[in-house]
Short mmCIF file of C-alpha atoms in Angstrom, two decimals:
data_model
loop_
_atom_site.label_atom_id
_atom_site.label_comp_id
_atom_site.label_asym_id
_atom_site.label_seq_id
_atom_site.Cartn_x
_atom_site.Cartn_y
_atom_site.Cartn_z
CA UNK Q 1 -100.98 59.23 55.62
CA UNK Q 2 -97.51 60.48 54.01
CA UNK Q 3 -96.22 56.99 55.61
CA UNK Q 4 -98.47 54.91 53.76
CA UNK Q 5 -97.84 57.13 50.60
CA UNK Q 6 -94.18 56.75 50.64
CA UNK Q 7 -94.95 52.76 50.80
CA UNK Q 8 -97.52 52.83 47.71
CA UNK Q 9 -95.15 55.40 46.11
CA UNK Q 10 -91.90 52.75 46.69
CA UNK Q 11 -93.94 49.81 46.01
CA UNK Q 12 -94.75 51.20 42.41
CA UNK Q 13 -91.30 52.56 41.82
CA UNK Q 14 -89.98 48.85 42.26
CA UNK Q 15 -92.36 47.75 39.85
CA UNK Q 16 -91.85 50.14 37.31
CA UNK Q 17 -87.92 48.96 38.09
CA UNK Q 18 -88.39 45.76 37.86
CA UNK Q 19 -90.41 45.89 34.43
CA UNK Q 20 -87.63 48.01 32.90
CA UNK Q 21 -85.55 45.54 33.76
CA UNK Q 22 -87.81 43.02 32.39
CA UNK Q 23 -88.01 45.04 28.66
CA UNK Q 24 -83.88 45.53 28.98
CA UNK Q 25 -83.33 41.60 29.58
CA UNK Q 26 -85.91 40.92 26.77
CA UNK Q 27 -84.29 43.26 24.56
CA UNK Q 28 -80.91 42.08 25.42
CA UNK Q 29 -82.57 38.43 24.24
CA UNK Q 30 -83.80 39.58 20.90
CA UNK Q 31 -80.78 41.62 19.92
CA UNK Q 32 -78.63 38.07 20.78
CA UNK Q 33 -81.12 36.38 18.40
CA UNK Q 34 -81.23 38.55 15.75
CA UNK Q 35 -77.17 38.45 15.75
CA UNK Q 36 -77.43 34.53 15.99
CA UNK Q 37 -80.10 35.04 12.71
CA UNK Q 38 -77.69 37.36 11.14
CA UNK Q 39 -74.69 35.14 11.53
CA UNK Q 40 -75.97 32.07 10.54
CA UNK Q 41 -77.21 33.31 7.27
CA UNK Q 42 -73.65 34.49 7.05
CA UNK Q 43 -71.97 31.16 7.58
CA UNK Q 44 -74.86 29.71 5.00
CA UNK Q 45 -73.87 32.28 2.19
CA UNK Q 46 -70.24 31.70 3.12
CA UNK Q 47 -70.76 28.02 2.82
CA UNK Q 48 -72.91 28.15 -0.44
CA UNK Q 49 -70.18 30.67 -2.19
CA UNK Q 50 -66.90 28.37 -1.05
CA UNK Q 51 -69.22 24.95 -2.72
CA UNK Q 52 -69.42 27.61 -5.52
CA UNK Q 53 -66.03 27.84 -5.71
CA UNK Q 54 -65.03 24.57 -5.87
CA UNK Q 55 -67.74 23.66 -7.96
CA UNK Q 56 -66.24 26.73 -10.32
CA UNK Q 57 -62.76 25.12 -9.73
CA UNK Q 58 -63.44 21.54 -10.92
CA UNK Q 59 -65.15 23.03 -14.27
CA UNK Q 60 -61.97 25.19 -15.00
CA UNK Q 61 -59.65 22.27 -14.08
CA UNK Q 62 -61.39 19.80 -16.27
CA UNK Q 63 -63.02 21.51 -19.16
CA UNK Q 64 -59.92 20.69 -21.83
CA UNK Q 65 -60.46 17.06 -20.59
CA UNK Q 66 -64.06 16.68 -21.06
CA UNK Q 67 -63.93 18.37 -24.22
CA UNK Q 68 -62.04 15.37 -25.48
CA UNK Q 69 -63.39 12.26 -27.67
CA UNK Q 70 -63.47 9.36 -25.41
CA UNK Q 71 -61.66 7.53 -27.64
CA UNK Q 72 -59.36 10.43 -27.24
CA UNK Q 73 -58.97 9.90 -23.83
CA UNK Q 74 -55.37 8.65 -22.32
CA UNK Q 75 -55.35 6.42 -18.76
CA UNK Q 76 -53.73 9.99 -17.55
CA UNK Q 77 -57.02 11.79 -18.03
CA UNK Q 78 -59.40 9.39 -16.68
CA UNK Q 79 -56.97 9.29 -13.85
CA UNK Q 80 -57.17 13.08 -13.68
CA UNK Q 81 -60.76 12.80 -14.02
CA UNK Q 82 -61.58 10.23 -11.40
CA UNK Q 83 -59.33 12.50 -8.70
CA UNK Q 84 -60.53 15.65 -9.58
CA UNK Q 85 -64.16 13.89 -9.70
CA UNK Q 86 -63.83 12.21 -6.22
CA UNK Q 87 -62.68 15.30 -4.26
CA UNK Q 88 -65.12 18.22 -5.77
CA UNK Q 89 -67.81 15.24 -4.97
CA UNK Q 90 -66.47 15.16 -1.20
CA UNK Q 91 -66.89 18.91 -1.09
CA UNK Q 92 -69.75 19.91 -2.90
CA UNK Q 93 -73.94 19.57 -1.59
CA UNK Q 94 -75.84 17.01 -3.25
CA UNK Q 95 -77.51 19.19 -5.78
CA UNK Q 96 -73.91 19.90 -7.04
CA UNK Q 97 -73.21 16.59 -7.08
CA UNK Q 98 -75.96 15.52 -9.65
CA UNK Q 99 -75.08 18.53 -11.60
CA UNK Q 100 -71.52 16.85 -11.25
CA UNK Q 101 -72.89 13.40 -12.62
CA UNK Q 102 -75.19 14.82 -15.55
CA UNK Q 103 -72.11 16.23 -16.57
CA UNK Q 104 -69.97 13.50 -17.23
CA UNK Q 105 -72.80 11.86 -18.19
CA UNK Q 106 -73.43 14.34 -20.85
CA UNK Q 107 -69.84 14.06 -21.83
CA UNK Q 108 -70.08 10.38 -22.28
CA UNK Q 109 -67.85 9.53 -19.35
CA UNK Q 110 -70.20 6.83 -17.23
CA UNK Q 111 -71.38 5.23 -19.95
CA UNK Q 112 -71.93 0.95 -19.97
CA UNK Q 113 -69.64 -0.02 -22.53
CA UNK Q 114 -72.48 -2.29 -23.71
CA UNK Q 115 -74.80 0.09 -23.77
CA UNK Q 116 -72.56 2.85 -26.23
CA UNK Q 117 -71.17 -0.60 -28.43
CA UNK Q 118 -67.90 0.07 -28.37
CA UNK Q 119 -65.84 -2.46 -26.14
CA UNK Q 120 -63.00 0.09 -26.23
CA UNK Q 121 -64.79 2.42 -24.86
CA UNK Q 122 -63.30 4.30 -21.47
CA UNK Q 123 -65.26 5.98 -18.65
CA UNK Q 124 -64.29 7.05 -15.60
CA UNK Q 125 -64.34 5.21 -12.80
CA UNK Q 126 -66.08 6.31 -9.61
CA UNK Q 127 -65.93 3.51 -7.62
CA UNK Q 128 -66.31 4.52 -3.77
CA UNK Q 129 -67.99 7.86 -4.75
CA UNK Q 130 -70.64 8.95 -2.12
CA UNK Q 131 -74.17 10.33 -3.94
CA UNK Q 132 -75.79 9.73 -0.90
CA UNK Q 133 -79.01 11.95 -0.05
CA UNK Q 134 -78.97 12.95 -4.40
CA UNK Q 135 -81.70 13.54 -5.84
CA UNK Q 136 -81.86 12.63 -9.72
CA UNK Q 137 -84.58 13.60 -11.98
CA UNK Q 138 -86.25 16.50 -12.95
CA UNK Q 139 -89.78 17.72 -10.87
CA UNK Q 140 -92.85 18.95 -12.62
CA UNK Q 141 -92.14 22.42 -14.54
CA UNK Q 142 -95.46 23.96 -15.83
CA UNK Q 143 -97.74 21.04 -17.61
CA UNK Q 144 -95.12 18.88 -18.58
CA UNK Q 145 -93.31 16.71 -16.73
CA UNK Q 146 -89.28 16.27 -17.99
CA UNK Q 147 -87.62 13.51 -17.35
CA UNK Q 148 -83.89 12.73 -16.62
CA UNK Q 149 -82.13 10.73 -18.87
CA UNK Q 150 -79.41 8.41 -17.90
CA UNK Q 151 -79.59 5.56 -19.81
CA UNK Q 152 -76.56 3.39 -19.93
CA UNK Q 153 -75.00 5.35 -16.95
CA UNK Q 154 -72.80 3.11 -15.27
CA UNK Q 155 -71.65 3.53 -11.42
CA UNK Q 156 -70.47 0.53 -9.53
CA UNK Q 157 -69.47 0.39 -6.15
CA UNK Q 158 -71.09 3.64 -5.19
CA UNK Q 159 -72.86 4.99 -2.05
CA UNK Q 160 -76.23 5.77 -3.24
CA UNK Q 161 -77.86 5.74 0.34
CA UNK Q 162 -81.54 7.55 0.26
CA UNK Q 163 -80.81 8.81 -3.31
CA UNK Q 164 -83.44 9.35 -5.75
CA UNK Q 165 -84.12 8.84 -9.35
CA UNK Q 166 -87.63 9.71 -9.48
CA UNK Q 167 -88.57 10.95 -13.18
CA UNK Q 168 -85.44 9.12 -14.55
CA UNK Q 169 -84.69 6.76 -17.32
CA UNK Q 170 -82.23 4.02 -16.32
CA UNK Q 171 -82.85 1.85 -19.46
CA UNK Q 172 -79.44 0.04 -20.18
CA UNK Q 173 -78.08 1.28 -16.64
CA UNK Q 174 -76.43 -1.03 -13.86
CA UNK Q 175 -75.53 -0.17 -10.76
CA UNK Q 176 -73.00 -2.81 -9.13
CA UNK Q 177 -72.13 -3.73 -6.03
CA UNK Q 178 -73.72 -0.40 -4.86
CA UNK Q 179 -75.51 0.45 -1.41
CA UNK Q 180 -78.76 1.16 -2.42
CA UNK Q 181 -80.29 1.41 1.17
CA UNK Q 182 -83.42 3.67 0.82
CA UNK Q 183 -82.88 4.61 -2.54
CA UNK Q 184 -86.56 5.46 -4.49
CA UNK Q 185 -86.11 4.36 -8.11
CA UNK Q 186 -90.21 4.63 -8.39
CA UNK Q 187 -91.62 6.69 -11.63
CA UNK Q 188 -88.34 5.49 -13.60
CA UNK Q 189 -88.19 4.22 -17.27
#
């Protein structure tokens, strides 16, 4: 009788054993995850706050420039312009980007000559700039729906690749020699 209590007795001690060893593995497991969790949304903040950063950079660099009168404008700061342009665009996410866009836009940098009736008129040139993946236009706030304006914007010989300008206006715009593969251009004016 003690025999075949020692066996029961040993038999449940190597279970209990073996399910301790099941809840250390498992916990093991979940601390790896939750350090895998913890880092990635480290590398994400890091990543966000260095596209900050440049972001931050290119708006310090070039806000004497932009400031400026087109006509005001020498070949040396649309040359400064284009560069500085170019390389935030390589570095920064798309949403950056547009921001990027809108605001030479706003500053009357991308404009169709035609379009602003002034044949001197300079812009920058972004040919070769990659807006791939962008998306343009504004999404419903509240009731109202607001929409992007970019008439006359002129960008020839870019990478517009699944872009979107949903909720834009384009009137006046052209867009030469661009890849447009899988861009949406429905809802625009």
């Amino acid at each position: 009788m003690i025999g075949a209590f020692k066996v029961i007795q040993t038999i449940h001690d190597s279970r209990n054993l073996q399910l301790d060893r099941d809840a250390e593995y498992q916990r093991r497991m979940d601390d790896k995850l939750n350090i895998n969790i913890e880092r990635q949304h480290g590398d994400i903040r890091a990543t966000e706050l260095r596209i900050q950063q440049i972001y931050d950079k290119f708006l310090s660099e070039t806000q004497e420039t932009l400031r400026k009168s087109t006509e005001d404008l020498t070949e040396a700061d649309l040359i400064f312009l284009r560069a500085r342009t170019l390389t935030t665009i390589e570095q920064v996410d798309p949403k950056r980007k547009v921001y990027l866009i809108e605001l030479l836009y706003d500053s009357r940098l991308l404009y169709v000559s035609e379009y602003v009736g002034n044949m001197n008129y300079r812009s920058v040139d972004l040919e070769g700039v990659d807006l791939s993946n962008c998306e343009f236009g504004r999404s419903n706030r509240g009731d109202t729906m607001k929409m992007m304006n970019l008439n006359g914007i002129r960008l020839s010989r870019a990478f517009l690749r699944n872009s979107s300008f949903k909720h834009v206006n384009l009137i006046g715009s052209t867009f030469e020699h661009c890849d447009l593969t899988g861009t949406n251009f429905t809802d625009k004016q």
